GROMACS .gro file of C-alpha atoms in nm:
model
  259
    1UNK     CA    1   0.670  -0.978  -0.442
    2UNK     CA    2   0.342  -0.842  -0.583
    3UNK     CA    3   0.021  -1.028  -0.604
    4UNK     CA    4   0.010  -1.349  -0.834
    5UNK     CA    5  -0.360  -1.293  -1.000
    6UNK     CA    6  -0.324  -1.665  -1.179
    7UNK     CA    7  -0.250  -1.832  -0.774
    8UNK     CA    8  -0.542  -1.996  -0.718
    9UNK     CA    9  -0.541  -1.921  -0.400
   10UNK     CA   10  -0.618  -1.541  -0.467
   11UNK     CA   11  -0.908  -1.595  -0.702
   12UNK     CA   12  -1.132  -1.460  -0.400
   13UNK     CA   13  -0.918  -1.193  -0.307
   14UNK     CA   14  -1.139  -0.968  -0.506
   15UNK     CA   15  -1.451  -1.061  -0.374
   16UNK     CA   16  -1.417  -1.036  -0.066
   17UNK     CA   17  -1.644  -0.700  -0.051
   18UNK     CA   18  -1.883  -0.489  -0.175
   19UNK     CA   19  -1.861  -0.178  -0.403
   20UNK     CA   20  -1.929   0.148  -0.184
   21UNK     CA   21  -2.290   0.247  -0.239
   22UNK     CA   22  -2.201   0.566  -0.353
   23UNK     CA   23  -1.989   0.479  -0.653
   24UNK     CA   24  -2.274   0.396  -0.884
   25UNK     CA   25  -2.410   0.736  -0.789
   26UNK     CA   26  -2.168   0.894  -0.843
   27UNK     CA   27  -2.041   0.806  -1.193
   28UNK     CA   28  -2.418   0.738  -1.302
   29UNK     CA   29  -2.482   1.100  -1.483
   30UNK     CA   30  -2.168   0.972  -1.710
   31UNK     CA   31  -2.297   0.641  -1.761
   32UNK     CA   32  -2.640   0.570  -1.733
   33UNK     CA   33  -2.644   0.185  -1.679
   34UNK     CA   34  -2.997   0.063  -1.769
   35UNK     CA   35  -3.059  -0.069  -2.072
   36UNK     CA   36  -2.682  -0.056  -2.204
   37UNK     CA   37  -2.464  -0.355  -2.338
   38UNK     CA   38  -2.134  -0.263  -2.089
   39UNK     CA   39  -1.800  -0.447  -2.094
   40UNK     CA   40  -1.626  -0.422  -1.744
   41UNK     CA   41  -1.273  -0.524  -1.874
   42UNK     CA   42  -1.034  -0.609  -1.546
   43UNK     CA   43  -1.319  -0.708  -1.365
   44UNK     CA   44  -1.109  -0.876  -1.109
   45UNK     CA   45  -1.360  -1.067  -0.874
   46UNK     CA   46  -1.697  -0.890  -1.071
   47UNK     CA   47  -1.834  -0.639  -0.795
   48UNK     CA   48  -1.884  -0.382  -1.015
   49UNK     CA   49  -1.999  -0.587  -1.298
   50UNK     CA   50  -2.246  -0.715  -1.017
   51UNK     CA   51  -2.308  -0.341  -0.996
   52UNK     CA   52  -2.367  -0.267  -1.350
   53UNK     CA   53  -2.593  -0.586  -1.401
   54UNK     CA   54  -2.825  -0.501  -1.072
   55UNK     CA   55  -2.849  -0.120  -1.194
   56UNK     CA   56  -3.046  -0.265  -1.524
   57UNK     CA   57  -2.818  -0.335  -1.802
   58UNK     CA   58  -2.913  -0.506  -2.060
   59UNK     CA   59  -2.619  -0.724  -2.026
   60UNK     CA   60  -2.266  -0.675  -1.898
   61UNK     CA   61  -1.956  -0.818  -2.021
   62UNK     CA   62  -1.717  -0.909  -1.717
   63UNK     CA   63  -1.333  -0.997  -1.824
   64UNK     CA   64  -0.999  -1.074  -1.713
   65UNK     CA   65  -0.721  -1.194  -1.829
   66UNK     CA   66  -0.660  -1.442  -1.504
   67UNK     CA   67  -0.869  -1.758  -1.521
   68UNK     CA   68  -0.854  -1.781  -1.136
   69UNK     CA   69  -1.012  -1.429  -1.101
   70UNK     CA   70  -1.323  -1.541  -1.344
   71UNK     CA   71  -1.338  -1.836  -1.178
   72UNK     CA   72  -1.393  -1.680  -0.820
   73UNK     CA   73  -1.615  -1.370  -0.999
   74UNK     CA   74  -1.884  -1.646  -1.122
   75UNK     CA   75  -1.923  -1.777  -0.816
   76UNK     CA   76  -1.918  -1.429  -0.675
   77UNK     CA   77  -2.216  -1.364  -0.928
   78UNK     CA   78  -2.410  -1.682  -0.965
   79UNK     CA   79  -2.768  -1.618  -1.086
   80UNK     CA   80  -2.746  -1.342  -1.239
   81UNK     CA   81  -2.851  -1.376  -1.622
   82UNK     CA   82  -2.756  -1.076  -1.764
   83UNK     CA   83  -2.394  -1.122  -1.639
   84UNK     CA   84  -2.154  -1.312  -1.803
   85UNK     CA   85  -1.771  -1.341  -1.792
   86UNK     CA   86  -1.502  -1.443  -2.033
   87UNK     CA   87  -1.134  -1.399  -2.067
   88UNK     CA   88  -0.953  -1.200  -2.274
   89UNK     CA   89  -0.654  -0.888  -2.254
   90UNK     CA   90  -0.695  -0.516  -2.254
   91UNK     CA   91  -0.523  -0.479  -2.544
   92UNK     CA   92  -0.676  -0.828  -2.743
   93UNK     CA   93  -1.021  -0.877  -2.641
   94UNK     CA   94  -1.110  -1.106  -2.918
   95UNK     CA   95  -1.494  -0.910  -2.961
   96UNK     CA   96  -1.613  -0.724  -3.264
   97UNK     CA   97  -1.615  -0.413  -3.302
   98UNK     CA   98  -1.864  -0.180  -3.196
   99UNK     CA   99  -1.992  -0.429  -2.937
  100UNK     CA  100  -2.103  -0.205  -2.631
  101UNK     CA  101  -2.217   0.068  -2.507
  102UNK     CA  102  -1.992   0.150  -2.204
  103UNK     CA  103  -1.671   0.015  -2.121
  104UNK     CA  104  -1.521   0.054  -1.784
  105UNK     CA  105  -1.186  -0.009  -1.656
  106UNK     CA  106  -1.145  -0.019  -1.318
  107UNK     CA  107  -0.779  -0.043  -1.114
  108UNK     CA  108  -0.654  -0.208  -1.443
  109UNK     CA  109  -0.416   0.055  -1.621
  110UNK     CA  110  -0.168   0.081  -1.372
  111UNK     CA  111  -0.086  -0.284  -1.452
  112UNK     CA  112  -0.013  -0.156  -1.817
  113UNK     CA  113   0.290  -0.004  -1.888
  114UNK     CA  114   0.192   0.095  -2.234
  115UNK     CA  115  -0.170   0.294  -2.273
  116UNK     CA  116  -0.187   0.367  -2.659
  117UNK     CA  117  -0.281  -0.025  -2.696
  118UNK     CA  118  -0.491  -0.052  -2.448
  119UNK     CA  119  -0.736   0.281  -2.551
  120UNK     CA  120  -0.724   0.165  -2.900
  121UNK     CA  121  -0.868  -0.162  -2.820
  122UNK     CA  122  -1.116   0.031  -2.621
  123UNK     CA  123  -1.179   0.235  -2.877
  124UNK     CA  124  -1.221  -0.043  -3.120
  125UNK     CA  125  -1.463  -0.230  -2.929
  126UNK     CA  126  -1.705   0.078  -2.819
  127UNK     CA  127  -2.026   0.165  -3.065
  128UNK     CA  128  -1.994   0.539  -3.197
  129UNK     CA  129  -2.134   0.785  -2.906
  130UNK     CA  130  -2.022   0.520  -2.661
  131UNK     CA  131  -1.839   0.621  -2.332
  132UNK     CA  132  -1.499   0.473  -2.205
  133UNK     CA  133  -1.470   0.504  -1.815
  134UNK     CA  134  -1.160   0.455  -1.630
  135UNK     CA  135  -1.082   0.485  -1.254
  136UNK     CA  136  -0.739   0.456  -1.126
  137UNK     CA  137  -0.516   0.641  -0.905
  138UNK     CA  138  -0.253   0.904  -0.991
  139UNK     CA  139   0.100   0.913  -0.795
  140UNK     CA  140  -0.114   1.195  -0.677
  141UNK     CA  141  -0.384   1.027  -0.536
  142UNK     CA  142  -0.167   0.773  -0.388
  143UNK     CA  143   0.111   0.976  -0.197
  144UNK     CA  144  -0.149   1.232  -0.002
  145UNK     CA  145  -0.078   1.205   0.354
  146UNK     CA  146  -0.177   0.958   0.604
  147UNK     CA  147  -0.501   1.011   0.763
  148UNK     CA  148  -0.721   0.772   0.958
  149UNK     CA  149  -0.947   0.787   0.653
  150UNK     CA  150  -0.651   0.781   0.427
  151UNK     CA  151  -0.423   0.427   0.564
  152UNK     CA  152  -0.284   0.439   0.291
  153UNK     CA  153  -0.048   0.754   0.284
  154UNK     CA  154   0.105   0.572   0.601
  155UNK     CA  155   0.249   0.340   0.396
  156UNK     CA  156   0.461   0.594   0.224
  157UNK     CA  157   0.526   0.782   0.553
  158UNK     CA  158   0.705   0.454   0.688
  159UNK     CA  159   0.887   0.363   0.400
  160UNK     CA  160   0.957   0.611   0.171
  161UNK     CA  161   1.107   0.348  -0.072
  162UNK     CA  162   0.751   0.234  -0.149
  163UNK     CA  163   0.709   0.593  -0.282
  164UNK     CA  164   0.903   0.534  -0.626
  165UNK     CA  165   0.744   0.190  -0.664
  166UNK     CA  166   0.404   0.345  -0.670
  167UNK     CA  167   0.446   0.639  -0.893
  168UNK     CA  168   0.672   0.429  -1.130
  169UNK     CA  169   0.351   0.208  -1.215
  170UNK     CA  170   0.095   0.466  -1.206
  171UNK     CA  171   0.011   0.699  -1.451
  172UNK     CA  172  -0.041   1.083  -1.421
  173UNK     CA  173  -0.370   1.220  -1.502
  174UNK     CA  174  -0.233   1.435  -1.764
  175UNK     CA  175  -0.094   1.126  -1.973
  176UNK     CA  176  -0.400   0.947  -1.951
  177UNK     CA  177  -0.594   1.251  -2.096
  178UNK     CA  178  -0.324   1.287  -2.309
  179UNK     CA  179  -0.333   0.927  -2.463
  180UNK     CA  180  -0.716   0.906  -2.475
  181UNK     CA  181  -0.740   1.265  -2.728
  182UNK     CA  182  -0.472   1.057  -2.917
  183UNK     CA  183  -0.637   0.741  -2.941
  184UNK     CA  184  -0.948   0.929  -3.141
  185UNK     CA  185  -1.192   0.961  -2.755
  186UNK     CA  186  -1.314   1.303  -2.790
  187UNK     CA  187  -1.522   1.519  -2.451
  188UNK     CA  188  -1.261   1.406  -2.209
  189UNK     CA  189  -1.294   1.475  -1.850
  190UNK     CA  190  -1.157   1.380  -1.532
  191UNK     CA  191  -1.252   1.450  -1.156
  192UNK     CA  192  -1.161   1.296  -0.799
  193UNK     CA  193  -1.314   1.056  -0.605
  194UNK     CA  194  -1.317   0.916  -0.221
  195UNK     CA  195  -1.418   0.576  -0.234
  196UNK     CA  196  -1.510   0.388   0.081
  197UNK     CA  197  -1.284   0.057   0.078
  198UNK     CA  198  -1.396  -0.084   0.398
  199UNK     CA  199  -1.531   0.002   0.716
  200UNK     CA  200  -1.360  -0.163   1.042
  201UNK     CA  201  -1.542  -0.202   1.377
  202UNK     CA  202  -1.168  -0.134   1.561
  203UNK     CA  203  -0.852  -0.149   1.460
  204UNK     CA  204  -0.712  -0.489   1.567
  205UNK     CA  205  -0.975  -0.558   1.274
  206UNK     CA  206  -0.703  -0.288   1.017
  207UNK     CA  207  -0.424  -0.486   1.173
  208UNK     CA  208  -0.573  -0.784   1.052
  209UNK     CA  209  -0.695  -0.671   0.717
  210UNK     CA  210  -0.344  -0.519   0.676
  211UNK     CA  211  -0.179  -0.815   0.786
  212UNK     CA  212  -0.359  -1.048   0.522
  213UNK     CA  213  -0.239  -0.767   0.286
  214UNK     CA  214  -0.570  -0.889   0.043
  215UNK     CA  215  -0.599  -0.680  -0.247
  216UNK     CA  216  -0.293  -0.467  -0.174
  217UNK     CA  217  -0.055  -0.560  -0.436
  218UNK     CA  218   0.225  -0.263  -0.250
  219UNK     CA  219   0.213  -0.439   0.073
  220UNK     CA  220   0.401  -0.758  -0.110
  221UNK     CA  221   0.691  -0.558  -0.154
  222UNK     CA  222   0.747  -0.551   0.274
  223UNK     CA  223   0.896  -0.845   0.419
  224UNK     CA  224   0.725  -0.988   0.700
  225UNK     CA  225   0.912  -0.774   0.960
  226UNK     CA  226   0.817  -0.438   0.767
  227UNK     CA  227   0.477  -0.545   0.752
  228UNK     CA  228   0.437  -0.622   1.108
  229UNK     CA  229   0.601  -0.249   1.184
  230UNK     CA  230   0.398  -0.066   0.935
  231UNK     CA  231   0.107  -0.192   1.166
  232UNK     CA  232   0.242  -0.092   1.450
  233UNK     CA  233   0.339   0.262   1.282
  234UNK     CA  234  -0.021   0.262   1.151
  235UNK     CA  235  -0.167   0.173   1.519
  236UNK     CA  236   0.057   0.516   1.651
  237UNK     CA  237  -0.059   0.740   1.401
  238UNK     CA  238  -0.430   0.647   1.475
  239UNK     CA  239  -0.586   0.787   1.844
  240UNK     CA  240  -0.613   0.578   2.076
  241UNK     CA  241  -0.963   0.429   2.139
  242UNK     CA  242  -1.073   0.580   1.787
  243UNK     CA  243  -1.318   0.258   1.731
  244UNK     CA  244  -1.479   0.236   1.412
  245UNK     CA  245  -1.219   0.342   1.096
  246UNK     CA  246  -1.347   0.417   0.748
  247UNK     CA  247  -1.081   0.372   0.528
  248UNK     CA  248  -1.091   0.537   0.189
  249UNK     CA  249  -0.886   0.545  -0.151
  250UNK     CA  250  -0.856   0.805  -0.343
  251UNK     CA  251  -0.940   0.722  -0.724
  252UNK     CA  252  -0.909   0.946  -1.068
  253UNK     CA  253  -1.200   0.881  -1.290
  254UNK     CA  254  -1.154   0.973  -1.653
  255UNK     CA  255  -1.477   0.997  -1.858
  256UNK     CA  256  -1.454   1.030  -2.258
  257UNK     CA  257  -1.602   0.945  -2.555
  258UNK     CA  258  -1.589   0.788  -2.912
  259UNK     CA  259  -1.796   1.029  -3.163
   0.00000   0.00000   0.00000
């Protein structure tokens, strides 16, 4: 079954690392952190709102619509006064209008079935010139092949089943584009991105990692059985005595604007 975010068991499943150096770096041209009042709605366990706050904003909105996940992304981010974090929906924030600069949404639309809502509450809530960021995968980005930097296209290699289940909750790049024009964002532009999830010393560390299935919400659809043989499919694929293993994802990120 997938992931219960309101367990509170799982409220430091996403804080359990780091964001990849390079992300800031990458979307900065787009964004431009310092000195910007940025909303990071689905901010999970608050890395990147961490990221956001550290790179100079003037103060960064972190929210979520699971308790448990605030709970564990305040402890994640103690000390840091221009961070705070409240709860609220994607498509019912309960701010005013016009209240930031830069909105980011991170890994949260593919838990939305409906996008119109969602972008017009974005809309709503960014000041005119402001800039709406979303990262997310595609059923493209998802179903490339298996690599050793790319675990996750195994997962699809070994059960092909898991192949509809992904694509029927994620949303094609051209949709999102789509729905953002029609939602009023204007200078719309996408591009792809390798993001480092996590680095692993050897791979009984994977098996582990995999095992503990944190922060993979696709994994909850194996029994324990499939789990255990995905590993083992994983550990064939991979050479033998490879050592370290950096695992990537590969994200979308959408970049437009309100005028």
């Amino acid at each position: 079954m997938p992931i219960n975010f309101h367990d509170s068991s799982n409220k430091r499943t996403y804080t359990a690392r780091n964001a990849e150096a390079g992300w800031l770096e990458r979307i900065s041209p787009y964004i431009a952190p310092a000195g910007k009042r940025i909303l990071d709605l689905g901010c999970g366990g608050g890395i990147y709102s961490k990221v956001l706050a550290q790179a100079g904003a003037e103060h960064v909105t972190g929210m979520d619509f699971s308790a448990e996940m605030l709970e564990g992304a305040a402890e994640y981010c103690a000390g840091m006064p221009n961070l705070t974090f409240m709860q609220g929906s994607a498509w019912n924030t309960g701010l005013p209008g016009q209240f930031c600069d830069l909105l980011l949404e991170r890994a949260l639309i593919h838990h939305i079935a409906e996008l119109a809502p969602c972008f017009k509450e974005a809309h709503r809530v960014l000041k005119p010139g402001g800039r709406f960021i979303i990262q997310d995968r595609t059923p493209e980005d998802c179903l490339l092949a298996g690599s050793p930097e790319h675990i996750r296209g195994y997962f699809f290699e070994k059960f092909p089943r898991l192949r509809e289940l992904e694509s029927r909750r994620r949303h094609s790049g051209e949709e999102v584009a789509l729905q953002l024009r029609e939602t009023g964002f204007q200078r719309v532009a996408s591009f792809g991105f390798w993001e480092t999830r996590k680095i692993f010393g050897s791979f009984p560390e994977l098996q582990q990692d995999l095992l503990n299935r944190t922060g993979r919400s696709i994994l909850h659809e194996l029994s324990d059985p499939e789990l255990h043989a995905l590993v083992e499919y994983i550990h064939e694929q991979l050479a033998e005595g490879s050592g370290r293993i950096q695992e990537k994802d590969r994200w979308t990120v959408w970049i437009a604007q309100k005028m």
